[in-house]
Coordinates of C-alpha atoms in Angstrom, one line a residue:
M11 CA 25.1 -22.6 -63.3
S12 CA 24.2 -26.3 -62.7
D13 CA 25.9 -28.5 -60.0
Q14 CA 27.5 -30.5 -62.8
T15 CA 29.0 -27.3 -64.3
Q16 CA 30.3 -26.2 -61.0
K17 CA 32.3 -29.4 -60.7
Q18 CA 34.0 -28.9 -64.1
S19 CA 37.6 -27.7 -64.5
P20 CA 38.2 -24.1 -65.6
A21 CA 39.6 -25.5 -68.9
T22 CA 36.2 -27.2 -69.6
L23 CA 34.2 -24.2 -68.5
T24 CA 36.0 -21.8 -70.8
A25 CA 36.2 -24.1 -73.8
Q26 CA 32.5 -24.8 -73.7
A27 CA 31.5 -21.3 -72.4
L28 CA 29.6 -23.1 -69.6
G29 CA 28.1 -25.5 -72.1
W30 CA 25.7 -23.0 -73.6
V31 CA 23.5 -24.0 -76.5
D32 CA 20.9 -21.7 -78.0
D33 CA 17.4 -23.0 -77.3
A34 CA 15.9 -21.7 -80.5
T35 CA 18.6 -22.8 -83.0
R36 CA 20.8 -25.3 -81.1
S37 CA 23.7 -23.1 -82.0
V38 CA 26.8 -23.7 -79.9
T39 CA 28.1 -20.2 -80.5
P40 CA 26.3 -17.4 -78.8
P41 CA 24.6 -14.8 -81.0
L42 CA 25.1 -11.0 -81.1
Y43 CA 22.3 -8.7 -80.1
P44 CA 23.2 -5.3 -81.7
S45 CA 19.9 -3.6 -80.6
T46 CA 20.4 -0.6 -78.4
T47 CA 16.8 -0.6 -77.0
F48 CA 14.2 -3.2 -76.0
E49 CA 10.4 -2.9 -76.2
R50 CA 8.4 -2.5 -72.9
N51 CA 5.5 -4.7 -72.1
T52 CA 2.0 -3.2 -72.1
D53 CA 1.9 -3.1 -68.3
L54 CA 5.1 -0.9 -68.5
S55 CA 7.4 -3.7 -67.2
Y56 CA 10.5 -4.6 -69.1
H57 CA 10.9 -8.0 -70.7
D58 CA 13.7 -9.8 -68.8
G59 CA 14.3 -6.5 -67.1
R60 CA 16.0 -5.0 -70.2
C61 CA 15.5 -1.4 -71.0
Y62 CA 18.6 0.0 -72.8
T63 CA 21.7 -1.7 -74.0
R64 CA 24.2 0.3 -71.9
A65 CA 23.6 -2.1 -69.0
D66 CA 21.1 -4.7 -70.2
N67 CA 22.3 -6.2 -73.5
P68 CA 21.9 -10.0 -73.6
T69 CA 25.2 -10.3 -75.4
Y70 CA 26.9 -9.6 -72.0
D71 CA 25.2 -12.4 -70.2
Q72 CA 27.3 -15.4 -71.3
T73 CA 30.6 -13.6 -70.9
C74 CA 29.7 -12.4 -67.5
E75 CA 28.6 -15.8 -66.4
V76 CA 31.9 -17.4 -67.5
L77 CA 33.8 -14.8 -65.5
N78 CA 31.6 -15.4 -62.5
A79 CA 32.4 -19.1 -62.7
L80 CA 36.1 -18.6 -63.2
E81 CA 36.6 -16.1 -60.4
G82 CA 34.0 -17.6 -58.0
G83 CA 32.0 -14.3 -57.9
V84 CA 28.3 -13.5 -58.0
E85 CA 28.2 -10.7 -60.5
T86 CA 30.4 -9.3 -63.3
R87 CA 30.3 -6.0 -65.2
L88 CA 32.1 -5.4 -68.5
F89 CA 33.8 -2.1 -69.4
A90 CA 35.2 -0.5 -72.4
S91 CA 38.8 -1.0 -71.1
G92 CA 40.7 -2.1 -68.0
M93 CA 41.2 1.5 -67.1
A94 CA 37.5 2.2 -67.4
A95 CA 36.9 -0.7 -64.9
A96 CA 39.5 0.7 -62.5
V97 CA 38.2 4.2 -62.7
A98 CA 34.7 3.1 -61.9
I99 CA 36.0 1.6 -58.7
L100 CA 37.7 4.9 -57.8
H101 CA 34.6 6.9 -58.7
A102 CA 32.6 4.8 -56.3
L103 CA 34.7 6.2 -53.4
N104 CA 33.9 9.4 -51.6
P105 CA 36.0 12.6 -51.3
G106 CA 38.3 12.2 -48.3
D107 CA 38.6 8.4 -48.7
H108 CA 42.0 6.9 -48.3
V109 CA 43.4 4.3 -50.6
V110 CA 46.5 2.1 -50.2
A111 CA 48.1 0.8 -53.4
P112 CA 51.4 -0.7 -54.4
K113 CA 54.4 1.4 -55.4
V114 CA 55.0 -0.9 -58.4
M115 CA 51.8 -1.3 -60.4
Y116 CA 50.3 -0.6 -63.8
W117 CA 51.7 2.9 -64.5
A118 CA 48.7 4.4 -66.2
L119 CA 46.5 3.7 -63.2
R120 CA 49.0 4.9 -60.7
S121 CA 49.3 8.1 -62.7
F122 CA 45.5 8.5 -62.8
M123 CA 45.3 8.0 -59.0
L124 CA 47.9 10.7 -58.4
D125 CA 46.2 13.1 -60.8
S126 CA 42.5 12.7 -61.2
G127 CA 42.1 10.7 -58.0
V128 CA 43.8 13.4 -55.9
R129 CA 41.8 16.1 -57.6
A130 CA 38.6 14.2 -56.7
G131 CA 39.6 14.4 -53.0
L132 CA 41.1 10.9 -52.5
S133 CA 44.3 10.3 -50.7
F134 CA 46.8 7.6 -51.4
D135 CA 49.7 5.8 -49.8
F136 CA 51.9 3.6 -51.9
V137 CA 53.8 0.7 -50.3
D138 CA 56.1 -2.2 -51.2
N139 CA 54.1 -5.0 -52.8
G140 CA 55.7 -7.8 -51.0
D141 CA 56.1 -6.3 -47.6
T142 CA 53.0 -7.2 -45.5
D143 CA 54.3 -5.1 -42.6
Q144 CA 54.1 -2.0 -44.8
W145 CA 50.5 -2.8 -45.8
D146 CA 49.7 -3.2 -42.1
Q147 CA 51.3 0.2 -41.2
H148 CA 49.5 2.1 -43.9
I149 CA 46.0 0.6 -43.7
K150 CA 44.2 2.7 -41.1
P151 CA 40.9 1.6 -39.5
G152 CA 38.2 4.2 -40.1
K153 CA 40.3 6.0 -42.7
T154 CA 41.3 3.5 -45.4
K155 CA 38.3 2.6 -47.5
M156 CA 40.0 0.7 -50.3
V157 CA 43.1 -1.5 -50.7
W158 CA 44.3 -2.0 -54.3
L159 CA 46.5 -5.0 -55.0
E160 CA 48.2 -6.1 -58.2
T161 CA 50.0 -9.4 -58.2
P162 CA 52.2 -10.3 -60.0
A163 CA 52.8 -6.6 -60.3
N164 CA 53.8 -5.0 -63.6
P165 CA 56.7 -4.8 -64.5
D166 CA 59.0 -6.5 -61.9
W167 CA 56.4 -9.2 -61.0
Q168 CA 56.5 -8.7 -57.3
I169 CA 54.1 -10.8 -55.4
T170 CA 51.6 -9.7 -52.7
D171 CA 50.2 -12.1 -50.1
I172 CA 46.5 -11.5 -50.9
A173 CA 45.2 -13.4 -47.9
A174 CA 47.5 -11.6 -45.4
V175 CA 46.7 -8.1 -46.8
A176 CA 43.0 -8.9 -47.1
A177 CA 42.8 -9.9 -43.4
I178 CA 44.4 -6.6 -42.5
A179 CA 42.0 -4.6 -44.7
R180 CA 39.0 -6.5 -43.4
K181 CA 39.8 -5.5 -39.8
A182 CA 40.1 -1.9 -41.0
G183 CA 36.8 -2.0 -42.8
A184 CA 38.4 -1.5 -46.2
Q185 CA 37.4 -3.0 -49.6
V186 CA 40.0 -5.1 -51.3
V187 CA 40.3 -4.9 -55.0
V188 CA 42.8 -7.1 -56.9
D189 CA 44.0 -6.6 -60.4
N190 CA 44.2 -10.2 -61.6
T191 CA 45.1 -9.4 -65.2
V192 CA 48.5 -11.2 -65.2
A193 CA 47.7 -14.2 -63.1
T194 CA 44.3 -14.8 -64.7
P195 CA 41.6 -16.8 -62.8
L196 CA 43.3 -20.0 -64.0
L197 CA 46.3 -19.3 -61.8
T198 CA 44.9 -17.2 -59.0
R199 CA 41.3 -16.6 -57.7
P200 CA 41.7 -13.6 -55.4
I201 CA 38.2 -14.0 -54.0
D202 CA 39.3 -17.3 -52.5
F203 CA 42.0 -15.4 -50.6
G204 CA 39.6 -12.7 -49.3
A205 CA 39.3 -10.1 -52.1
D206 CA 36.0 -8.3 -52.5
I207 CA 36.3 -7.3 -56.2
V208 CA 38.5 -8.7 -58.9
M209 CA 39.5 -6.5 -61.9
H210 CA 40.8 -7.5 -65.3
S211 CA 42.2 -5.7 -68.2
A212 CA 40.4 -8.2 -70.4
T213 CA 42.3 -6.8 -73.4
K214 CA 45.2 -9.0 -72.2
Y215 CA 44.9 -12.7 -71.4
L216 CA 41.2 -13.1 -71.2
N217 CA 40.8 -12.0 -74.9
G218 CA 44.3 -13.1 -75.8
H219 CA 44.4 -12.0 -79.4
S220 CA 45.4 -8.3 -79.2
D221 CA 42.2 -7.3 -81.0
V222 CA 39.8 -6.3 -78.2
L223 CA 39.9 -3.4 -75.7
A224 CA 38.0 -4.5 -72.7
G225 CA 37.8 -4.5 -68.9
S226 CA 35.9 -6.4 -66.2
L227 CA 35.0 -6.3 -62.5
T228 CA 33.7 -9.3 -60.6
T229 CA 32.4 -9.0 -57.1
A230 CA 32.5 -11.7 -54.3
K231 CA 29.2 -10.5 -52.9
D232 CA 26.5 -7.8 -53.4
S233 CA 27.1 -4.8 -51.2
E234 CA 26.4 -1.1 -51.0
F235 CA 29.8 -0.4 -52.4
W236 CA 29.3 -2.7 -55.3
Q237 CA 25.9 -1.0 -56.1
R238 CA 27.8 2.3 -56.4
V239 CA 30.2 0.6 -58.8
C240 CA 27.2 -0.7 -60.8
K241 CA 25.8 2.8 -60.9
Q242 CA 29.0 4.1 -62.3
H243 CA 29.0 1.3 -64.9
A244 CA 25.4 2.0 -66.1
S245 CA 25.5 5.8 -66.0
G246 CA 29.2 6.5 -66.8
G247 CA 28.9 5.2 -70.3
A248 CA 32.2 3.3 -70.5
V249 CA 30.6 0.0 -71.4
L250 CA 31.8 -2.7 -73.7
G251 CA 30.3 -2.9 -77.2
V252 CA 28.4 -6.0 -78.1
F253 CA 30.8 -7.1 -80.9
E254 CA 33.8 -6.7 -78.6
T255 CA 31.9 -8.7 -76.0
W256 CA 31.3 -11.5 -78.5
L257 CA 35.0 -11.4 -79.4
L258 CA 36.0 -11.5 -75.8
L259 CA 34.0 -14.6 -75.1
R260 CA 35.5 -16.2 -78.3
G261 CA 39.0 -15.5 -77.0
M262 CA 38.2 -16.8 -73.5
R263 CA 37.3 -20.2 -74.9
T264 CA 41.0 -20.8 -75.6
L265 CA 42.2 -19.2 -72.3
A266 CA 43.3 -22.5 -70.7
V267 CA 45.5 -23.7 -73.5
R268 CA 47.0 -20.3 -74.1
V269 CA 47.9 -19.7 -70.4
E270 CA 49.3 -23.2 -70.0
R271 CA 51.5 -22.8 -73.0
A272 CA 52.7 -19.3 -71.9
C273 CA 53.5 -20.4 -68.4
T274 CA 55.6 -23.4 -69.6
T275 CA 57.4 -21.3 -72.1
A276 CA 58.1 -18.4 -69.7
M277 CA 59.6 -20.8 -67.2
T278 CA 61.8 -22.3 -69.8
I279 CA 63.0 -18.9 -70.9
A280 CA 63.5 -17.7 -67.3
R281 CA 65.6 -20.7 -66.4
H282 CA 67.6 -20.6 -69.6
F283 CA 68.7 -16.9 -69.0
E284 CA 68.8 -16.8 -65.2
N285 CA 72.5 -17.3 -65.0
H286 CA 73.4 -16.1 -68.5
P287 CA 76.6 -14.1 -68.6
E288 CA 75.0 -11.2 -70.6
I289 CA 72.0 -10.9 -68.3
E290 CA 72.0 -9.0 -65.0
Q291 CA 68.7 -10.4 -63.7
I292 CA 65.6 -12.3 -64.7
Q293 CA 62.5 -11.3 -62.8
Y294 CA 60.0 -14.1 -62.8
P295 CA 58.0 -15.4 -59.8
G296 CA 58.5 -19.0 -60.9
L297 CA 62.2 -18.8 -60.2
E298 CA 63.4 -19.8 -56.7
S299 CA 65.6 -16.7 -56.7
H300 CA 62.5 -14.4 -57.0
V301 CA 61.8 -12.6 -53.7
G302 CA 58.1 -13.5 -53.9
H303 CA 58.5 -17.1 -55.0
D304 CA 57.2 -18.7 -51.8
I305 CA 54.1 -16.6 -51.7
A306 CA 53.6 -17.2 -55.5
K307 CA 53.7 -21.0 -54.9
K308 CA 51.0 -20.6 -52.2
Q309 CA 48.5 -18.5 -54.3
M310 CA 49.3 -19.4 -57.9
R311 CA 48.3 -22.9 -59.2
G312 CA 49.3 -24.4 -62.5
G313 CA 52.0 -22.0 -63.3
F314 CA 53.5 -18.6 -62.6
G315 CA 52.3 -16.6 -65.6
G316 CA 53.6 -15.7 -69.0
M317 CA 55.2 -12.4 -68.0
L318 CA 58.9 -11.9 -67.1
S319 CA 61.4 -9.0 -67.2
I320 CA 65.0 -9.1 -68.4
R321 CA 67.6 -6.7 -67.0
V322 CA 70.5 -6.7 -69.5
K323 CA 74.1 -6.1 -68.7
G324 CA 75.4 -2.9 -70.3
G325 CA 72.7 -0.5 -69.2
E326 CA 69.9 1.2 -71.0
K327 CA 71.6 1.6 -74.4
R328 CA 72.4 -2.1 -74.5
A329 CA 68.9 -3.0 -73.5
I330 CA 67.4 -0.9 -76.2
D331 CA 69.8 -2.3 -78.8
F332 CA 69.1 -5.8 -77.7
H333 CA 65.3 -5.4 -78.0
N334 CA 65.8 -3.8 -81.4
K335 CA 67.7 -6.9 -82.6
C336 CA 64.8 -9.2 -81.7
K337 CA 62.9 -10.6 -84.8
I338 CA 60.2 -12.9 -83.4
F339 CA 59.5 -10.8 -80.3
K340 CA 57.7 -7.7 -81.5
R341 CA 58.5 -4.3 -79.9
A342 CA 55.1 -3.4 -78.7
T343 CA 53.1 -2.4 -75.6
S344 CA 50.5 -4.7 -74.1
L345 CA 50.7 -8.4 -73.0
G346 CA 48.8 -11.6 -72.9
G347 CA 48.4 -12.2 -76.7
V348 CA 49.3 -15.2 -78.7
E349 CA 52.3 -13.3 -80.1
S350 CA 55.4 -12.6 -78.0
L351 CA 56.2 -9.0 -77.2
I352 CA 59.2 -7.2 -75.8
E353 CA 59.2 -3.6 -74.5
H354 CA 61.6 -1.1 -73.0
R355 CA 59.2 -0.1 -70.2
S356 CA 60.9 2.9 -68.7
S357 CA 60.7 4.9 -72.0
V358 CA 57.0 4.1 -72.2
E359 CA 56.4 5.4 -68.6
G360 CA 58.5 8.5 -68.9
P361 CA 61.1 10.3 -66.8
T362 CA 59.3 9.8 -63.5
S363 CA 59.1 6.0 -64.0
P364 CA 60.8 3.9 -61.2
V365 CA 61.6 1.2 -63.8
P366 CA 65.3 0.7 -64.4
G367 CA 66.6 1.7 -67.9
D368 CA 68.1 -1.7 -68.4
L369 CA 64.8 -3.6 -67.9
L370 CA 62.9 -5.1 -70.8
R371 CA 59.3 -6.4 -70.2
V372 CA 58.5 -9.7 -72.0
S373 CA 55.1 -11.1 -72.8
V374 CA 55.5 -14.7 -73.8
G375 CA 53.1 -16.0 -76.5
I376 CA 52.4 -19.4 -77.9
E377 CA 55.2 -19.7 -80.4
D378 CA 57.8 -22.6 -80.3
V379 CA 59.9 -22.1 -77.2
N380 CA 63.2 -23.0 -79.0
D381 CA 62.5 -20.2 -81.6
L382 CA 61.9 -17.7 -78.8
V383 CA 65.1 -18.7 -77.0
N384 CA 67.1 -18.5 -80.2
D385 CA 65.7 -15.1 -81.0
L386 CA 66.8 -13.7 -77.6
E387 CA 70.2 -15.4 -77.8
T388 CA 70.8 -13.9 -81.3
A389 CA 69.7 -10.5 -80.2
L390 CA 72.1 -10.6 -77.2
R391 CA 75.0 -11.6 -79.5
L392 CA 74.2 -8.9 -82.0
S393 CA 73.8 -6.2 -79.4
K394 CA 77.3 -6.6 -77.9

């Protein structure tokens, strides 16, 4: 990346995909390379180091470089899903290693940790996201090998002080991995706050169109641990297809405008309903009433994200009825797309979920904000 490119804003970097132009055709859109294998040279070397597409396909190059630039990392690997990226991290640990993670986090990964992770010989402690003292109490020098952070955390959007927890982990000799899916690198760059590796479910905001399943890991530096992750990537087989990679890069080129719109709209919705007589609580880190607001102001720039949760007065039945009455908001899992979604989260996670039954998770899209507010107001009125 040139010095001029390094000085450009994230909006310019994403829109132009680092200003790439094909040398041969002068195309401004990167091509697809569907080949699964690459011919060796006569001296048995590999042209550009490429052997087999699982780790070496040139379609990956541009997407990885954009993510390196956005996150401030040195290398990015793309995976078939966010879960595949997270599992590669866990597989890079050794039996007996200790992991500290948040109590409130992406439910599928927490379940994987407590099932497959425990069976693989890992041990886990789960702590309150926003309580730095709890992180300090549970991160043990010589024992803890990885600290997993997710901020804002799904689905109550608690905020973790990345810099404070990273400093504790560094003293203990533990790797710090941050799930940056919700904030995106446009709002938070965890590496700037001391993270070693940044993870994304690229299915969400990075792609942004609900048509690609993808994940990514970006490292702050090369290390022995990162090389183990890369080995899992290359040999584990959960790599991203070239067409999905091409679609991911296409989606990332509108990342800045989508995130800006979602942040603005989410704040408007949160403020509109914060003191609404039919709402028990709005959970959104942009509100001064949110317990993590001060930390969010420190480590999120340009907005507080497009995710919020609504706790409806009247309990679980009212919440379900309310979300059934929405017309513009679609009742669907996932987040970060151009369309607005609403979800009764506890019924997705099941009977062991810590999520209250009256909570609805909302992913704000890019529709007109007045239409979205009116849709929610109408649903509240009809669900009485």
